[in-house]
Amino acid sequence: MSETFTFTIDGVEVEGEPGQTILEAAQAAGIYIPRLCHKDGLEPWGGCRVCTVTVNGRSASACTQPAAAGITVENETDELVDMRRGIIEMLFVEGNHFCMFCEKSGNCELQALAYRLGIAAPRYEYLWPTRDVDASHPDVLLDRNRCILCARCVRTSRDLDGKQVFGFVGRGPGKKIAVNASARLSETGLDVTDEAVDACPVGAILRKREGYRIPVGLRRYDGTPIGSDIEKGASS
Amino acid sequence: MSTSAAKPRVATVSLAGCFGCHMSVLDIDERIFDLVDIIDFDRSPIVDFKDFTGRCAVGLVEGGCGNEENVEVLRSFRRNCDILISLGDCATMGGIPALRNLVPTEECLREAYLDGPSVHNPSGRLPNDIELPLLLDKVRPAHEVVRMDYFLPGCPPSADTIWAALTALLTDKPVQLPYELIKYD
Ligand code: SF4
Ligand code: SF4
Ligand code: FES
């Protein structure tokens, strides 16, 4: 057993182990640091910045920053919470999110973070980008209108499924999720049982014929905010 | 049947919406009796007043702005109401009418009036009467047109959400809705 050490998050003393990120150490201690591109079991990506905390006063992404002895971490300050709100609001206006008919609604991590952070309406203007839908695969739908470019499908397909079905093309506002085929998802090696299908935090990758199966009121985030399982101490 | 001048007045309107949010207002059921004890409705389809009769404490706005008339009405709500509330997803983010934002306006009109599979339009003309409000290039949420004070998302927001927000506002309490009452669907 390697040497453990302590540090503080919002003034609370937390134990860390060498090799742990701040997010992992916090989670083991029952403290939820909001995250979107990070998923337990995947290589940290550090892309979305929702997990931004301050470490000894400087910003860092908790999903990539190693925990270390004696550091002072801030997580729930007004400033950080508002910055996280801003990021989530940007993700809403940069895509086309129609939650009222989205099959992921109630189980969506983006929506759940907006609920948890108390977002009523975004401060930014909606952009209404033109994005396409790939419905070619018999069992899986890819709707780029809802993609938040978190790379969870990319990492999962590469590292867990061993397939590299997904990747990114383009830069800046033109960046989009692409599939490893000349044209469409149906031409890739994607199977409906691939872990990548479940890795998407939003309704961009969906199993066909499963929508609206869970009644409103019983969906994952209908009654309890995202992160409350971690706060209850059910460490992963 | 007194029209006591002391009661705060509440106005409501449906802009680019489907009236579903107004249905949800009515869905407060018998609580509407408690409501009319403490407020008078002003301009609203609920009482069928077409114009403002006086200054309103609260304006409930269903729907965003899809045409120039919506913009004009929304601006008059801003002028006549102390507190304006975006009621529902269409007011908050454009909602279903905003699906047309993903298609150029001209293509949209062609599909609706010329090319759509169920269209019968032998004249081949697009509606272009002086009486018809012009379409905006895009459907805009209410807060992109005027300042909105509160947002009640939901498609529609539940009657409980509307009730909780309205009663808090009308009794000068902070609008703090529990987690279960804020939903985007
Ligand atoms: S992906 Fe999530 S945020 Fe986007 S429309 Fe679906 S439920 Fe709403
Ligand atoms: S498709 Fe889903 S998992 Fe993949 S990058 Fe987009 S949002 Fe992330
Ligand atoms: S969760 Fe850390 S950057 Fe996305």
Short mmCIF file of C-alpha atoms and ligand atoms in Angstrom, two decimals:
data_model
loop_
_atom_site.label_atom_id
_atom_site.label_comp_id
_atom_site.label_asym_id
_atom_site.label_seq_id
_atom_site.Cartn_x
_atom_site.Cartn_y
_atom_site.Cartn_z
CA MET A 1 0.00 0.00 0.00
CA SER A 2 1.51 3.27 -1.09
CA GLU A 3 1.72 6.25 1.21
CA THR A 4 -1.45 8.28 1.45
CA PHE A 5 -1.40 12.03 1.97
CA THR A 6 -3.91 14.74 2.78
CA PHE A 7 -5.03 17.96 1.15
CA THR A 8 -8.13 20.14 1.41
CA ILE A 9 -11.15 20.73 -0.81
CA ASP A 10 -13.19 23.77 0.19
CA GLY A 11 -11.58 23.53 3.60
CA VAL A 12 -12.42 19.88 4.15
CA GLU A 13 -9.48 17.54 4.68
CA VAL A 14 -9.35 14.77 2.09
CA GLU A 15 -7.08 11.78 1.74
CA GLY A 16 -5.29 11.10 -1.53
CA GLU A 17 -3.17 8.30 -2.91
CA PRO A 18 -0.27 8.70 -5.30
CA GLY A 19 -1.53 8.38 -8.88
CA GLN A 20 -5.00 9.73 -8.08
CA THR A 21 -6.35 12.79 -9.79
CA ILE A 22 -8.05 15.47 -7.70
CA LEU A 23 -11.38 14.35 -9.11
CA GLU A 24 -10.77 10.73 -8.10
CA ALA A 25 -9.61 11.60 -4.59
CA ALA A 26 -12.59 13.91 -4.13
CA GLN A 27 -14.96 11.23 -5.35
CA ALA A 28 -13.49 8.63 -2.97
CA ALA A 29 -14.12 11.12 -0.16
CA GLY A 30 -17.74 11.63 -1.21
CA ILE A 31 -17.20 15.07 -2.80
CA TYR A 32 -18.66 15.55 -6.24
CA ILE A 33 -16.72 17.66 -8.71
CA PRO A 34 -18.94 18.24 -11.75
CA ARG A 35 -17.56 16.68 -14.92
CA LEU A 36 -18.75 16.01 -18.43
CA CYS A 37 -15.97 14.67 -20.66
CA HIS A 38 -14.66 12.49 -17.85
CA LYS A 39 -16.17 9.10 -17.25
CA ASP A 40 -14.95 6.62 -14.66
CA GLY A 41 -12.80 3.99 -16.34
CA LEU A 42 -11.65 6.18 -19.23
CA GLU A 43 -8.34 7.97 -19.68
CA PRO A 44 -8.80 11.59 -18.56
CA TRP A 45 -9.24 13.91 -21.50
CA GLY A 46 -9.39 17.39 -19.98
CA GLY A 47 -11.53 18.72 -22.77
CA CYS A 48 -14.70 20.24 -21.37
CA ARG A 49 -13.28 22.15 -18.36
CA VAL A 50 -16.49 21.64 -16.40
CA CYS A 51 -14.36 20.09 -13.64
CA THR A 52 -12.24 23.22 -13.26
CA VAL A 53 -11.19 23.84 -9.65
CA THR A 54 -8.51 26.06 -8.25
CA VAL A 55 -5.34 24.47 -6.89
CA ASN A 56 -3.41 26.83 -4.62
CA GLY A 57 -5.29 29.64 -6.35
CA ARG A 58 -4.67 28.58 -9.95
CA SER A 59 -7.24 26.99 -12.25
CA ALA A 60 -6.81 23.36 -13.17
CA SER A 61 -9.02 20.60 -14.50
CA ALA A 62 -9.64 18.20 -11.63
CA CYS A 63 -9.94 15.21 -13.95
CA THR A 64 -6.34 15.55 -15.15
CA GLN A 65 -4.56 17.29 -12.26
CA PRO A 66 -2.84 14.85 -9.87
CA ALA A 67 -3.78 15.12 -6.23
CA ALA A 68 -0.80 16.11 -4.11
CA ALA A 69 0.06 16.49 -0.44
CA GLY A 70 -0.93 19.78 1.15
CA ILE A 71 -2.59 21.43 -1.84
CA THR A 72 -5.57 23.75 -1.30
CA VAL A 73 -8.39 22.99 -3.71
CA GLU A 74 -11.50 25.13 -4.19
CA ASN A 75 -14.50 23.46 -5.82
CA GLU A 76 -17.78 25.16 -4.93
CA THR A 77 -16.94 28.86 -4.93
CA ASP A 78 -19.45 31.24 -6.53
CA GLU A 79 -16.92 32.06 -9.21
CA LEU A 80 -16.26 28.44 -10.17
CA VAL A 81 -19.94 27.54 -10.12
CA ASP A 82 -20.73 30.46 -12.39
CA MET A 83 -17.89 29.52 -14.73
CA ARG A 84 -19.27 25.98 -14.94
CA ARG A 85 -22.71 27.37 -15.66
CA GLY A 86 -21.18 29.42 -18.45
CA ILE A 87 -19.58 26.33 -20.01
CA ILE A 88 -22.83 24.38 -19.87
CA GLU A 89 -24.72 27.33 -21.35
CA MET A 90 -22.22 27.50 -24.21
CA LEU A 91 -22.73 23.81 -24.93
CA PHE A 92 -26.47 24.40 -25.12
CA VAL A 93 -26.28 27.36 -27.53
CA GLU A 94 -23.53 25.81 -29.67
CA GLY A 95 -25.62 22.76 -30.50
CA ASN A 96 -29.28 22.17 -31.20
CA HIS A 97 -30.77 20.81 -28.01
CA PHE A 98 -34.49 20.22 -28.10
CA CYS A 99 -34.91 18.45 -24.77
CA MET A 100 -38.69 18.32 -25.12
CA PHE A 101 -38.44 15.48 -27.65
CA CYS A 102 -34.94 14.16 -27.06
CA GLU A 103 -34.83 10.48 -26.22
CA LYS A 104 -32.01 11.11 -23.76
CA SER A 105 -33.99 13.62 -21.72
CA GLY A 106 -34.06 12.70 -18.04
CA ASN A 107 -30.95 10.55 -18.45
CA CYS A 108 -28.74 13.19 -20.07
CA GLU A 109 -25.66 14.40 -18.22
CA LEU A 110 -25.61 17.80 -19.92
CA GLN A 111 -29.22 18.46 -18.97
CA ALA A 112 -28.64 17.08 -15.48
CA LEU A 113 -25.69 19.42 -14.95
CA ALA A 114 -27.83 22.34 -16.09
CA TYR A 115 -30.47 21.32 -13.53
CA ARG A 116 -27.91 20.90 -10.78
CA LEU A 117 -26.31 24.25 -11.53
CA GLY A 118 -29.71 25.93 -11.71
CA ILE A 119 -29.62 27.14 -15.31
CA ALA A 120 -32.94 28.63 -16.40
CA ALA A 121 -31.83 30.22 -19.68
CA PRO A 122 -28.39 30.73 -21.22
CA ARG A 123 -26.70 34.12 -21.14
CA TYR A 124 -25.45 33.60 -24.69
CA GLU A 125 -27.35 33.85 -27.96
CA TYR A 126 -28.38 30.60 -29.60
CA LEU A 127 -26.28 29.82 -32.67
CA TRP A 128 -28.49 27.22 -34.41
CA PRO A 129 -25.65 25.52 -36.27
CA THR A 130 -26.25 23.22 -39.20
CA ARG A 131 -25.42 19.67 -38.10
CA ASP A 132 -26.32 16.36 -39.67
CA VAL A 133 -27.87 13.13 -38.49
CA ASP A 134 -26.52 9.70 -39.44
CA ALA A 135 -29.30 7.14 -39.15
CA SER A 136 -27.67 4.59 -41.46
CA HIS A 137 -26.78 2.03 -38.81
CA PRO A 138 -29.57 -0.49 -38.18
CA ASP A 139 -29.35 -0.24 -34.38
CA VAL A 140 -27.59 3.02 -33.52
CA LEU A 141 -28.41 6.65 -34.28
CA LEU A 142 -25.79 9.39 -34.46
CA ASP A 143 -27.31 12.87 -34.10
CA ARG A 144 -24.60 15.51 -34.34
CA ASN A 145 -27.05 18.25 -33.31
CA ARG A 146 -26.56 17.06 -29.73
CA CYS A 147 -22.86 16.19 -29.81
CA ILE A 148 -20.78 18.16 -27.30
CA LEU A 149 -17.42 16.89 -28.59
CA CYS A 150 -16.51 15.24 -25.29
CA ALA A 151 -14.61 12.38 -26.97
CA ARG A 152 -16.09 9.77 -24.66
CA CYS A 153 -17.16 7.67 -27.65
CA VAL A 154 -13.73 8.16 -29.23
CA ARG A 155 -11.87 6.96 -26.14
CA THR A 156 -14.31 4.17 -25.35
CA SER A 157 -14.26 2.74 -28.85
CA ARG A 158 -10.48 2.93 -28.98
CA ASP A 159 -9.60 1.82 -25.46
CA LEU A 160 -12.43 -0.45 -24.34
CA ASP A 161 -13.95 -1.78 -27.56
CA GLY A 162 -10.60 -1.85 -29.40
CA LYS A 163 -12.21 -0.53 -32.58
CA GLN A 164 -11.62 3.17 -33.22
CA VAL A 165 -15.06 3.71 -34.70
CA PHE A 166 -15.16 7.42 -33.80
CA GLY A 167 -12.80 10.35 -34.25
CA PHE A 168 -12.88 14.10 -34.80
CA VAL A 169 -12.51 16.03 -38.03
CA GLY A 170 -12.34 19.79 -38.57
CA ARG A 171 -11.33 22.60 -36.22
CA GLY A 172 -13.03 25.33 -34.22
CA PRO A 173 -16.73 25.72 -34.89
CA GLY A 174 -16.42 23.21 -37.76
CA LYS A 175 -15.11 20.43 -35.55
CA LYS A 176 -17.35 17.39 -35.56
CA ILE A 177 -17.52 13.79 -34.59
CA ALA A 178 -16.67 11.53 -37.52
CA VAL A 179 -16.88 7.81 -38.10
CA ASN A 180 -14.20 5.48 -39.33
CA ALA A 181 -15.68 4.84 -42.77
CA SER A 182 -15.80 6.61 -46.08
CA ALA A 183 -19.28 7.89 -45.31
CA ARG A 184 -21.59 6.50 -42.72
CA LEU A 185 -21.92 4.74 -39.39
CA SER A 186 -23.38 1.61 -41.00
CA GLU A 187 -20.07 1.07 -42.79
CA THR A 188 -18.07 0.97 -39.54
CA GLY A 189 -17.51 -2.04 -37.31
CA LEU A 190 -19.81 -0.58 -34.64
CA ASP A 191 -22.02 -3.11 -32.87
CA VAL A 192 -24.98 -2.14 -30.77
CA THR A 193 -23.36 -3.97 -27.84
CA ASP A 194 -20.21 -1.79 -27.99
CA GLU A 195 -19.44 0.16 -24.85
CA ALA A 196 -19.03 3.27 -27.00
CA VAL A 197 -22.79 3.34 -27.56
CA ASP A 198 -23.36 3.83 -23.84
CA ALA A 199 -20.46 6.22 -23.34
CA CYS A 200 -22.18 9.26 -24.82
CA PRO A 201 -23.35 11.60 -22.02
CA VAL A 202 -25.98 13.20 -24.25
CA GLY A 203 -28.42 12.08 -26.92
CA ALA A 204 -25.90 12.15 -29.77
CA ILE A 205 -25.41 8.38 -29.82
CA LEU A 206 -28.60 6.47 -29.13
CA ARG A 207 -29.76 2.89 -29.36
CA LYS A 208 -32.65 2.74 -31.76
CA ARG A 209 -36.09 1.57 -30.60
CA GLU A 210 -35.38 2.26 -26.94
CA GLY A 211 -36.55 5.84 -26.69
CA TYR A 212 -38.99 6.92 -23.98
CA ARG A 213 -38.92 3.43 -22.49
CA ILE A 214 -38.55 4.75 -18.95
CA PRO A 215 -41.57 6.77 -17.84
CA VAL A 216 -41.14 10.42 -16.91
CA GLY A 217 -40.55 10.58 -13.18
CA LEU A 218 -38.47 7.40 -13.07
CA ARG A 219 -35.57 8.50 -15.26
CA ARG A 220 -32.10 8.79 -13.80
CA TYR A 221 -32.10 12.51 -13.00
CA ASP A 222 -35.83 13.15 -12.58
CA GLY A 223 -35.72 13.12 -8.79
CA THR A 224 -32.09 13.35 -7.74
CA PRO A 225 -29.39 15.68 -9.02
CA ILE A 226 -26.39 14.34 -10.89
CA GLY A 227 -23.57 13.62 -8.46
CA SER A 228 -25.78 12.81 -5.50
CA ASP A 229 -24.73 9.15 -5.64
CA ILE A 230 -21.14 10.27 -5.10
CA GLU A 231 -22.15 12.64 -2.31
CA LYS A 232 -24.00 9.83 -0.57
CA GLY A 233 -20.64 8.13 -0.33
CA ALA A 234 -21.28 5.38 -2.86
CA SER A 235 -17.72 5.59 -4.15
CA SER A 236 -17.17 4.10 -7.56
CA MET B 1 -67.58 40.11 -8.49
CA SER B 2 -65.69 43.11 -7.20
CA THR B 3 -62.96 44.51 -9.39
CA SER B 4 -60.92 45.77 -6.51
CA ALA B 5 -58.24 48.09 -7.79
CA ALA B 6 -55.82 46.86 -5.16
CA LYS B 7 -55.40 43.39 -6.61
CA PRO B 8 -52.28 42.90 -8.72
CA ARG B 9 -53.01 42.33 -12.38
CA VAL B 10 -51.61 39.42 -14.36
CA ALA B 11 -51.38 39.35 -18.14
CA THR B 12 -50.63 36.31 -20.30
CA VAL B 13 -49.94 35.78 -23.97
CA SER B 14 -49.09 33.01 -26.40
CA LEU B 15 -46.59 34.12 -29.05
CA ALA B 16 -44.82 31.44 -31.13
CA GLY B 17 -46.21 28.70 -28.90
CA CYS B 18 -48.90 26.03 -29.03
CA PHE B 19 -51.06 27.14 -26.07
CA GLY B 20 -49.81 24.13 -24.14
CA CYS B 21 -48.31 26.39 -21.47
CA HIS B 22 -51.67 28.13 -21.09
CA MET B 23 -53.26 24.69 -20.70
CA SER B 24 -50.75 24.09 -17.94
CA VAL B 25 -51.83 27.34 -16.26
CA LEU B 26 -55.40 26.04 -16.29
CA ASP B 27 -54.08 22.74 -14.99
CA ILE B 28 -53.66 24.35 -11.56
CA ASP B 29 -57.29 23.14 -11.30
CA GLU B 30 -59.34 24.51 -8.42
CA ARG B 31 -56.39 26.55 -7.23
CA ILE B 32 -57.50 29.00 -9.91
CA PHE B 33 -60.17 30.15 -7.40
CA ASP B 34 -57.42 30.98 -4.90
CA LEU B 35 -55.57 32.72 -7.70
CA VAL B 36 -58.44 35.01 -8.72
CA ASP B 37 -58.88 35.89 -5.05
CA ILE B 38 -55.48 37.51 -5.09
CA ILE B 39 -55.15 38.70 -8.70
CA ASP B 40 -57.15 40.06 -11.58
CA PHE B 41 -56.40 38.87 -15.07
CA ASP B 42 -55.65 41.64 -17.51
CA ARG B 43 -54.80 41.16 -21.18
CA SER B 44 -54.99 37.38 -21.58
CA PRO B 45 -56.69 34.72 -23.67
CA ILE B 46 -57.98 33.30 -20.38
CA VAL B 47 -60.37 36.25 -19.95
CA ASP B 48 -60.26 37.30 -23.62
CA PHE B 49 -59.04 40.87 -22.99
CA LYS B 50 -57.29 41.91 -26.18
CA ASP B 51 -55.53 44.98 -24.78
CA PHE B 52 -53.97 46.09 -21.54
CA THR B 53 -56.37 47.90 -19.22
CA GLY B 54 -53.77 48.97 -16.70
CA ARG B 55 -50.31 48.35 -15.32
CA CYS B 56 -49.67 44.66 -14.63
CA ALA B 57 -47.59 43.15 -11.86
CA VAL B 58 -46.78 39.99 -13.78
CA GLY B 59 -46.76 39.03 -17.45
CA LEU B 60 -46.56 35.38 -18.46
CA VAL B 61 -45.11 34.95 -21.93
CA GLU B 62 -45.59 31.66 -23.74
CA GLY B 63 -43.63 31.21 -26.96
CA GLY B 64 -40.70 32.98 -28.51
CA CYS B 65 -40.77 35.43 -31.42
CA GLY B 66 -41.29 34.02 -34.90
CA ASN B 67 -42.69 37.08 -36.62
CA GLU B 68 -42.79 40.85 -36.29
CA GLU B 69 -46.15 40.81 -34.52
CA ASN B 70 -44.70 38.57 -31.80
CA VAL B 71 -41.93 41.13 -31.31
CA GLU B 72 -44.38 44.01 -31.06
CA VAL B 73 -46.62 42.20 -28.56
CA LEU B 74 -43.64 41.10 -26.48
CA ARG B 75 -42.38 44.70 -26.35
CA SER B 76 -45.80 45.91 -25.20
CA PHE B 77 -45.71 43.25 -22.47
CA ARG B 78 -42.33 44.58 -21.38
CA ARG B 79 -43.73 48.13 -21.28
CA ASN B 80 -46.88 47.16 -19.35
CA CYS B 81 -45.65 44.54 -16.87
CA ASP B 82 -43.37 44.93 -13.86
CA ILE B 83 -42.19 41.32 -13.95
CA LEU B 84 -42.00 39.30 -17.16
CA ILE B 85 -41.77 35.53 -17.04
CA SER B 86 -40.69 33.27 -19.89
CA LEU B 87 -43.19 30.46 -19.56
CA GLY B 88 -42.06 27.21 -21.13
CA ASP B 89 -39.35 26.01 -23.49
CA CYS B 90 -40.50 28.00 -26.53
CA ALA B 91 -40.17 31.30 -24.67
CA THR B 92 -36.95 30.10 -23.06
CA MET B 93 -35.11 28.59 -26.03
CA GLY B 94 -37.38 28.79 -29.07
CA GLY B 95 -38.80 25.29 -28.71
CA ILE B 96 -40.47 23.37 -31.50
CA PRO B 97 -41.07 26.49 -33.68
CA ALA B 98 -37.30 27.03 -33.59
CA LEU B 99 -36.79 23.79 -35.52
CA ARG B 100 -37.23 25.98 -38.56
CA ASN B 101 -34.02 27.78 -37.57
CA LEU B 102 -32.15 24.76 -38.92
CA VAL B 103 -33.55 25.36 -42.40
CA PRO B 104 -33.28 28.57 -44.48
CA THR B 105 -36.53 30.59 -44.23
CA GLU B 106 -37.16 30.42 -47.96
CA GLU B 107 -36.83 26.65 -48.02
CA CYS B 108 -39.20 26.49 -45.07
CA LEU B 109 -41.85 28.56 -46.85
CA ARG B 110 -41.46 26.51 -50.04
CA GLU B 111 -41.99 23.30 -48.13
CA ALA B 112 -45.01 24.66 -46.25
CA TYR B 113 -46.78 26.30 -49.19
CA LEU B 114 -45.44 24.77 -52.40
CA ASP B 115 -43.53 21.51 -52.16
CA GLY B 116 -44.91 19.72 -49.10
CA PRO B 117 -46.57 16.34 -49.83
CA SER B 118 -49.98 17.48 -48.58
CA VAL B 119 -49.94 20.97 -50.10
CA HIS B 120 -52.68 21.98 -52.55
CA ASN B 121 -51.79 25.40 -53.90
CA PRO B 122 -52.64 25.73 -57.60
CA SER B 123 -51.78 29.44 -57.65
CA GLY B 124 -48.23 28.58 -56.64
CA ARG B 125 -48.06 31.76 -54.57
CA LEU B 126 -46.66 32.24 -51.10
CA PRO B 127 -48.93 34.08 -48.62
CA ASN B 128 -47.96 37.73 -48.96
CA ASP B 129 -50.86 39.80 -47.66
CA ILE B 130 -50.15 43.15 -46.07
CA GLU B 131 -52.19 41.93 -43.06
CA LEU B 132 -49.82 39.05 -42.40
CA PRO B 133 -46.92 39.71 -40.05
CA LEU B 134 -43.55 39.13 -41.67
CA LEU B 135 -41.56 36.13 -40.52
CA LEU B 136 -38.30 36.75 -38.72
CA ASP B 137 -35.22 35.06 -40.18
CA LYS B 138 -35.11 32.92 -37.06
CA VAL B 139 -37.39 32.13 -34.13
CA ARG B 140 -35.89 33.88 -31.10
CA PRO B 141 -36.38 33.10 -27.43
CA ALA B 142 -38.11 35.95 -25.60
CA HIS B 143 -34.98 37.06 -23.72
CA GLU B 144 -33.16 37.68 -27.01
CA VAL B 145 -35.80 40.34 -27.79
CA VAL B 146 -36.57 42.02 -24.44
CA ARG B 147 -35.27 41.59 -20.90
CA MET B 148 -37.03 38.75 -19.12
CA ASP B 149 -37.02 38.54 -15.32
CA TYR B 150 -37.76 34.87 -14.67
CA PHE B 151 -37.69 31.64 -16.65
CA LEU B 152 -39.89 28.62 -16.14
CA PRO B 153 -38.65 26.02 -18.61
CA GLY B 154 -40.58 22.86 -19.44
CA CYS B 155 -42.69 21.67 -22.33
CA PRO B 156 -44.96 22.65 -20.72
CA PRO B 157 -43.88 23.64 -17.22
CA SER B 158 -46.02 21.71 -14.79
CA ALA B 159 -48.99 23.35 -13.10
CA ASP B 160 -47.14 22.96 -9.80
CA THR B 161 -44.15 24.83 -11.19
CA ILE B 162 -46.34 27.68 -12.41
CA TRP B 163 -48.28 27.77 -9.17
CA ALA B 164 -45.15 27.79 -7.01
CA ALA B 165 -43.56 30.61 -9.01
CA LEU B 166 -46.69 32.75 -9.27
CA THR B 167 -47.66 32.50 -5.62
CA ALA B 168 -44.10 33.27 -4.53
CA LEU B 169 -43.98 36.36 -6.74
CA LEU B 170 -47.42 37.61 -5.74
CA THR B 171 -46.65 37.25 -2.04
CA ASP B 172 -43.21 38.87 -2.31
CA LYS B 173 -41.34 35.69 -1.54
CA PRO B 174 -38.20 34.55 -3.37
CA VAL B 175 -38.87 32.23 -6.30
CA GLN B 176 -36.97 29.13 -5.22
CA LEU B 177 -38.25 26.09 -7.00
CA PRO B 178 -37.37 22.62 -5.73
CA TYR B 179 -35.23 20.39 -7.97
CA GLU B 180 -38.17 18.31 -9.23
CA LEU B 181 -39.99 21.36 -10.58
CA ILE B 182 -37.38 22.59 -13.03
CA LYS B 183 -37.40 20.41 -16.14
CA TYR B 184 -36.56 21.05 -19.79
CA ASP B 185 -39.07 18.53 -21.12
S1 SF4 C 1 -28.84 15.68 -25.45
FE1 SF4 C 1 -29.46 16.26 -23.39
S2 SF4 C 1 -29.40 18.50 -23.40
FE2 SF4 C 1 -29.39 17.82 -25.55
S3 SF4 C 1 -31.55 17.79 -26.17
FE3 SF4 C 1 -31.08 15.73 -25.40
S4 SF4 C 1 -31.66 15.80 -23.23
FE4 SF4 C 1 -31.51 17.91 -23.92
S1 SF4 C 2 -21.04 11.60 -29.88
FE1 SF4 C 2 -21.45 11.72 -27.67
S2 SF4 C 2 -19.67 10.72 -26.73
FE2 SF4 C 2 -19.09 11.19 -28.83
S3 SF4 C 2 -18.07 13.17 -28.71
FE3 SF4 C 2 -20.23 13.57 -29.18
S4 SF4 C 2 -21.18 13.89 -27.19
FE4 SF4 C 2 -19.22 12.92 -26.80
S1 FES C 3 -14.32 16.53 -16.89
FE1 FES C 3 -12.39 17.44 -16.62
S2 FES C 3 -12.14 18.61 -18.42
FE2 FES C 3 -14.02 17.53 -18.79
#
